[in-house]
Amino acid sequence: MAEITRREILCISGVTMMGSLLGATGKTLAEESKSANNKLKIIVVGAHPDDPETGCGGAMALFASTGHEVISAYLTRGEAGISGKSHEEAAQIRTEEANKACRILGVRPAFLGQIDGNCEITKERYKDVYNFLEKENPDMVFSHWPIDTHRDHQVSSLLVYDAWLRLGRKFALYYYEVMSGHQSQNFSPNQYLDISSVVEQKQTACFVHKSQNIEKWYKSVHGRMEEFRGMEFGCKYAEAFIRHVQSPAEPSIG
Ligand SMILES: [Zn+2]
């Protein structure tokens, strides 16, 4: 695991088992994380409703619970994700599921206007993601890892990466994994979060995606990933990430 900066320790350890460490001001991290000076804006970008939740649901719940602002951004509304339903019907159902999952996690949803199964990389699409991230001005962004069997995940990852470059690499960029082995591949994490305290909340948020039958196969896919990353990190359940090495040394806060 790579060394992480002191500021990130202050921010991230507030949501890990190191939560009792003291911050710079001598307050507890729980107190610090709720102070306006240390409030971070964190965005998770996923291609479909359920990607941010299954890949980063624990991280989102932890950051939100310690007072940070968290946005779950969906490139599409899952238009192609329910067999027998029109794109319009599926989008409505899956938008409602995403909104409900976000309420459970304590985060704000955002939808970026692409179409499930047909995500595009064009000048206009680059601009859409750039404009969204420029407007929201986050401190940290979690993106799909680009080496992934799903084209929409590849597209989502590259759009975020390009916006990060063109915005001057001013926020910390993290990659997350989804269904590793099936979808994400060659994913070698250098950051971990202990999500044991919120794993039930994460799963509850994932299970509201009833149109995707996540509850049926969660344990055999996402559950195994959480346990394996937990084994690597030395806790029961973890999520794992790759932090881009050219991320700013410290999130732009305070
Ligand atoms: Zn997906």
Short mmCIF file of C-alpha atoms and ligand atoms in Angstrom, two decimals:
data_model
loop_
_atom_site.label_atom_id
_atom_site.label_comp_id
_atom_site.label_asym_id
_atom_site.label_seq_id
_atom_site.Cartn_x
_atom_site.Cartn_y
_atom_site.Cartn_z
CA MET A 1 0.00 0.00 0.00
CA ALA A 2 1.45 3.35 -0.98
CA GLU A 3 2.14 5.99 1.56
CA ILE A 4 -0.73 8.40 1.82
CA THR A 5 -0.40 12.05 2.66
CA ARG A 6 -1.01 13.37 6.14
CA ARG A 7 -4.05 15.32 5.00
CA GLU A 8 -5.50 12.22 3.44
CA ILE A 9 -4.88 10.33 6.64
CA LEU A 10 -6.82 13.01 8.45
CA CYS A 11 -9.62 12.75 5.94
CA ILE A 12 -9.66 9.05 5.25
CA SER A 13 -8.80 7.70 8.65
CA GLY A 14 -11.90 9.41 9.94
CA VAL A 15 -13.75 6.71 8.08
CA THR A 16 -11.51 3.75 8.88
CA MET A 17 -10.58 1.88 11.97
CA MET A 18 -8.05 4.63 12.72
CA GLY A 19 -10.85 7.01 13.55
CA SER A 20 -9.59 7.69 17.05
CA LEU A 21 -6.42 9.40 15.82
CA LEU A 22 -6.19 13.06 16.65
CA GLY A 23 -6.17 15.66 13.93
CA ALA A 24 -3.94 18.72 13.64
CA THR A 25 -6.04 20.85 15.96
CA GLY A 26 -6.19 18.30 18.72
CA LYS A 27 -9.86 17.60 18.10
CA THR A 28 -10.95 14.08 17.32
CA LEU A 29 -11.27 13.29 13.66
CA ALA A 30 -14.98 12.89 14.07
CA GLU A 31 -15.09 16.50 15.29
CA GLU A 32 -12.72 17.69 12.60
CA SER A 33 -14.57 15.99 9.79
CA LYS A 34 -17.70 17.89 10.77
CA SER A 35 -16.02 21.27 10.81
CA ALA A 36 -16.61 23.45 7.76
CA ASN A 37 -12.86 23.84 7.22
CA ASN A 38 -12.37 20.15 6.67
CA LYS A 39 -15.52 19.39 4.73
CA LEU A 40 -14.66 17.65 1.49
CA LYS A 41 -16.70 17.19 -1.66
CA ILE A 42 -16.41 13.67 -3.01
CA ILE A 43 -17.86 12.45 -6.31
CA VAL A 44 -18.21 8.84 -7.41
CA VAL A 45 -18.83 8.51 -11.15
CA GLY A 46 -20.30 5.27 -12.47
CA ALA A 47 -21.72 4.26 -15.82
CA HIS A 48 -24.96 2.75 -14.51
CA PRO A 49 -27.23 2.88 -11.48
CA ASP A 50 -25.65 0.37 -9.04
CA ASP A 51 -22.00 0.87 -10.14
CA PRO A 52 -21.15 3.57 -7.57
CA GLU A 53 -23.07 1.68 -4.89
CA THR A 54 -21.50 -1.74 -5.47
CA GLY A 55 -17.99 -0.36 -6.08
CA CYS A 56 -17.87 2.47 -3.54
CA GLY A 57 -20.99 2.14 -1.39
CA GLY A 58 -18.95 1.64 1.76
CA ALA A 59 -16.72 4.63 1.05
CA MET A 60 -19.72 6.81 0.23
CA ALA A 61 -21.53 5.82 3.43
CA LEU A 62 -18.44 6.45 5.55
CA PHE A 63 -17.60 9.83 4.05
CA ALA A 64 -21.23 10.95 4.23
CA SER A 65 -21.56 9.80 7.83
CA THR A 66 -18.55 11.88 8.85
CA GLY A 67 -20.03 15.05 7.41
CA HIS A 68 -18.50 15.22 3.94
CA GLU A 69 -20.58 16.07 0.87
CA VAL A 70 -20.87 13.06 -1.43
CA ILE A 71 -22.36 12.87 -4.93
CA SER A 72 -23.15 9.62 -6.71
CA ALA A 73 -23.02 10.48 -10.41
CA TYR A 74 -24.46 8.17 -13.03
CA LEU A 75 -23.45 8.50 -16.65
CA THR A 76 -26.72 6.79 -17.69
CA ARG A 77 -30.06 5.89 -16.14
CA GLY A 78 -29.73 2.18 -16.97
CA GLU A 79 -31.96 2.43 -20.04
CA ALA A 80 -30.96 -0.97 -21.45
CA GLY A 81 -30.87 -2.81 -18.16
CA ILE A 82 -34.33 -4.40 -17.84
CA SER A 83 -35.35 -6.98 -20.39
CA GLY A 84 -38.89 -6.52 -21.68
CA LYS A 85 -38.98 -2.84 -20.75
CA SER A 86 -38.56 0.11 -23.05
CA HIS A 87 -35.62 2.41 -22.50
CA GLU A 88 -37.97 5.00 -21.06
CA GLU A 89 -39.59 2.56 -18.63
CA ALA A 90 -36.27 1.09 -17.53
CA ALA A 91 -34.76 4.54 -17.04
CA GLN A 92 -37.64 5.55 -14.79
CA ILE A 93 -37.42 2.40 -12.67
CA ARG A 94 -33.66 2.51 -12.35
CA THR A 95 -33.57 6.24 -11.62
CA GLU A 96 -35.97 5.63 -8.74
CA GLU A 97 -33.78 2.79 -7.50
CA ALA A 98 -30.67 4.97 -7.69
CA ASN A 99 -32.41 7.82 -5.86
CA LYS A 100 -33.48 5.43 -3.10
CA ALA A 101 -29.97 3.95 -2.80
CA CYS A 102 -28.55 7.46 -2.50
CA ARG A 103 -30.99 8.32 0.29
CA ILE A 104 -29.85 5.21 2.19
CA LEU A 105 -26.20 6.18 1.78
CA GLY A 106 -26.80 9.85 2.61
CA VAL A 107 -25.49 11.07 -0.74
CA ARG A 108 -26.83 13.20 -3.60
CA PRO A 109 -27.54 11.64 -7.01
CA ALA A 110 -26.61 13.25 -10.33
CA PHE A 111 -27.34 12.01 -13.85
CA LEU A 112 -25.09 12.91 -16.76
CA GLY A 113 -27.29 12.21 -19.78
CA GLN A 114 -25.72 9.28 -21.64
CA ILE A 115 -27.55 6.09 -22.68
CA ASP A 116 -26.91 2.65 -21.17
CA GLY A 117 -25.19 0.32 -23.62
CA ASN A 118 -24.38 3.19 -25.93
CA CYS A 119 -22.03 5.44 -23.99
CA GLU A 120 -19.97 7.63 -26.25
CA ILE A 121 -16.67 9.42 -26.29
CA THR A 122 -17.13 12.52 -28.40
CA LYS A 123 -16.07 16.14 -28.04
CA GLU A 124 -19.49 16.94 -26.63
CA ARG A 125 -19.38 14.05 -24.11
CA TYR A 126 -15.92 15.07 -22.95
CA LYS A 127 -17.34 18.54 -22.40
CA ASP A 128 -20.36 17.24 -20.43
CA VAL A 129 -18.19 15.50 -17.84
CA TYR A 130 -15.68 18.35 -17.79
CA ASN A 131 -18.45 20.89 -17.18
CA PHE A 132 -20.00 18.75 -14.44
CA LEU A 133 -16.72 18.33 -12.58
CA GLU A 134 -15.73 21.96 -13.10
CA LYS A 135 -19.06 23.14 -11.68
CA GLU A 136 -19.01 20.78 -8.70
CA ASN A 137 -15.31 21.42 -8.01
CA PRO A 138 -14.70 18.23 -5.98
CA ASP A 139 -11.73 17.44 -3.75
CA MET A 140 -11.78 13.74 -4.60
CA VAL A 141 -13.28 11.77 -7.50
CA PHE A 142 -13.71 8.01 -7.70
CA SER A 143 -13.82 6.65 -11.24
CA HIS A 144 -14.29 3.31 -12.94
CA TRP A 145 -11.00 1.54 -13.65
CA PRO A 146 -10.59 1.61 -17.47
CA ILE A 147 -9.50 -2.00 -17.98
CA ASP A 148 -12.99 -3.43 -17.80
CA THR A 149 -15.01 -5.74 -20.00
CA HIS A 150 -18.00 -3.36 -20.13
CA ARG A 151 -17.66 -0.64 -22.75
CA ASP A 152 -19.74 1.84 -20.77
CA HIS A 153 -17.32 1.46 -17.84
CA GLN A 154 -14.37 2.06 -20.17
CA VAL A 155 -16.04 5.19 -21.55
CA SER A 156 -16.94 6.50 -18.12
CA SER A 157 -13.38 6.04 -16.91
CA LEU A 158 -11.81 7.84 -19.84
CA LEU A 159 -14.22 10.77 -19.70
CA VAL A 160 -13.40 11.34 -16.03
CA TYR A 161 -9.67 10.91 -16.62
CA ASP A 162 -9.70 13.43 -19.45
CA ALA A 163 -11.63 15.96 -17.37
CA TRP A 164 -9.13 15.47 -14.53
CA LEU A 165 -6.24 16.23 -16.89
CA ARG A 166 -7.90 19.27 -18.39
CA LEU A 167 -8.93 20.64 -15.01
CA GLY A 168 -5.27 20.66 -14.07
CA ARG A 169 -5.25 17.48 -11.94
CA LYS A 170 -6.63 19.63 -9.13
CA PHE A 171 -8.62 16.92 -7.36
CA ALA A 172 -7.45 13.55 -6.10
CA LEU A 173 -8.36 10.81 -8.58
CA TYR A 174 -9.12 7.32 -7.36
CA TYR A 175 -10.13 4.29 -9.39
CA TYR A 176 -12.56 1.71 -8.02
CA GLU A 177 -13.27 -1.85 -9.10
CA VAL A 178 -16.57 -3.50 -10.04
CA MET A 179 -17.07 -7.25 -10.26
CA SER A 180 -13.33 -7.84 -10.48
CA GLY A 181 -12.51 -10.79 -12.70
CA HIS A 182 -15.82 -10.48 -14.55
CA GLN A 183 -15.54 -6.78 -15.32
CA SER A 184 -12.58 -4.93 -13.79
CA GLN A 185 -9.29 -6.62 -14.68
CA ASN A 186 -5.62 -6.10 -13.74
CA PHE A 187 -6.71 -4.07 -10.73
CA SER A 188 -3.90 -3.80 -8.17
CA PRO A 189 -5.07 -1.48 -5.39
CA ASN A 190 -2.85 0.85 -3.42
CA GLN A 191 -5.52 2.24 -1.08
CA TYR A 192 -7.98 0.48 1.18
CA LEU A 193 -10.93 1.46 3.31
CA ASP A 194 -12.26 -0.65 6.15
CA ILE A 195 -16.01 -0.69 5.47
CA SER A 196 -16.94 -3.22 8.16
CA SER A 197 -18.96 -0.67 10.15
CA VAL A 198 -21.17 0.22 7.18
CA VAL A 199 -21.26 -3.00 5.17
CA GLU A 200 -24.93 -3.61 6.02
CA GLN A 201 -25.85 -0.06 5.00
CA LYS A 202 -23.97 -0.55 1.74
CA GLN A 203 -25.74 -3.81 1.05
CA THR A 204 -29.14 -2.30 1.85
CA ALA A 205 -28.43 0.44 -0.68
CA CYS A 206 -27.35 -2.11 -3.28
CA PHE A 207 -30.38 -4.32 -2.71
CA VAL A 208 -32.84 -1.55 -3.67
CA HIS A 209 -31.73 -2.16 -7.24
CA LYS A 210 -34.40 -4.84 -7.44
CA SER A 211 -34.59 -4.63 -11.23
CA GLN A 212 -31.02 -6.02 -11.30
CA ASN A 213 -31.64 -8.83 -8.78
CA ILE A 214 -28.52 -7.75 -6.93
CA GLU A 215 -29.61 -9.40 -3.70
CA LYS A 216 -29.45 -12.83 -5.36
CA TRP A 217 -25.82 -12.71 -6.37
CA TYR A 218 -24.36 -10.00 -4.17
CA LYS A 219 -22.66 -12.40 -1.80
CA SER A 220 -21.01 -14.45 -4.53
CA VAL A 221 -19.65 -11.42 -6.37
CA HIS A 222 -19.39 -8.19 -4.37
CA GLY A 223 -19.37 -9.96 -1.02
CA ARG A 224 -16.36 -12.02 -2.00
CA MET A 225 -14.53 -8.88 -3.14
CA GLU A 226 -15.24 -7.12 0.16
CA GLU A 227 -13.97 -10.13 2.11
CA PHE A 228 -10.87 -10.58 -0.04
CA ARG A 229 -9.93 -6.89 0.18
CA GLY A 230 -10.59 -7.14 3.91
CA MET A 231 -8.14 -10.05 4.12
CA GLU A 232 -5.52 -8.00 2.31
CA PHE A 233 -6.06 -4.98 4.55
CA GLY A 234 -6.44 -6.89 7.80
CA CYS A 235 -10.09 -6.25 8.57
CA LYS A 236 -13.38 -8.00 7.92
CA TYR A 237 -14.67 -6.05 4.91
CA ALA A 238 -12.84 -3.51 2.77
CA GLU A 239 -13.07 -1.63 -0.48
CA ALA A 240 -9.91 -1.06 -2.44
CA PHE A 241 -8.79 1.68 -4.77
CA ILE A 242 -5.98 2.85 -7.01
CA ARG A 243 -4.97 6.44 -6.33
CA HIS A 244 -3.52 8.17 -9.37
CA VAL A 245 0.04 9.07 -8.42
CA GLN A 246 -0.27 12.51 -10.00
CA SER A 247 -3.16 13.43 -7.74
CA PRO A 248 -2.52 16.56 -5.68
CA ALA A 249 -0.53 15.84 -2.55
CA GLU A 250 -3.37 17.15 -0.47
CA PRO A 251 -7.04 17.61 -1.28
CA SER A 252 -7.77 21.27 -1.97
CA ILE A 253 -9.39 22.11 1.32
CA GLY A 254 -8.95 24.57 4.16
ZN ZN B 1 -22.12 -0.93 -14.86
#
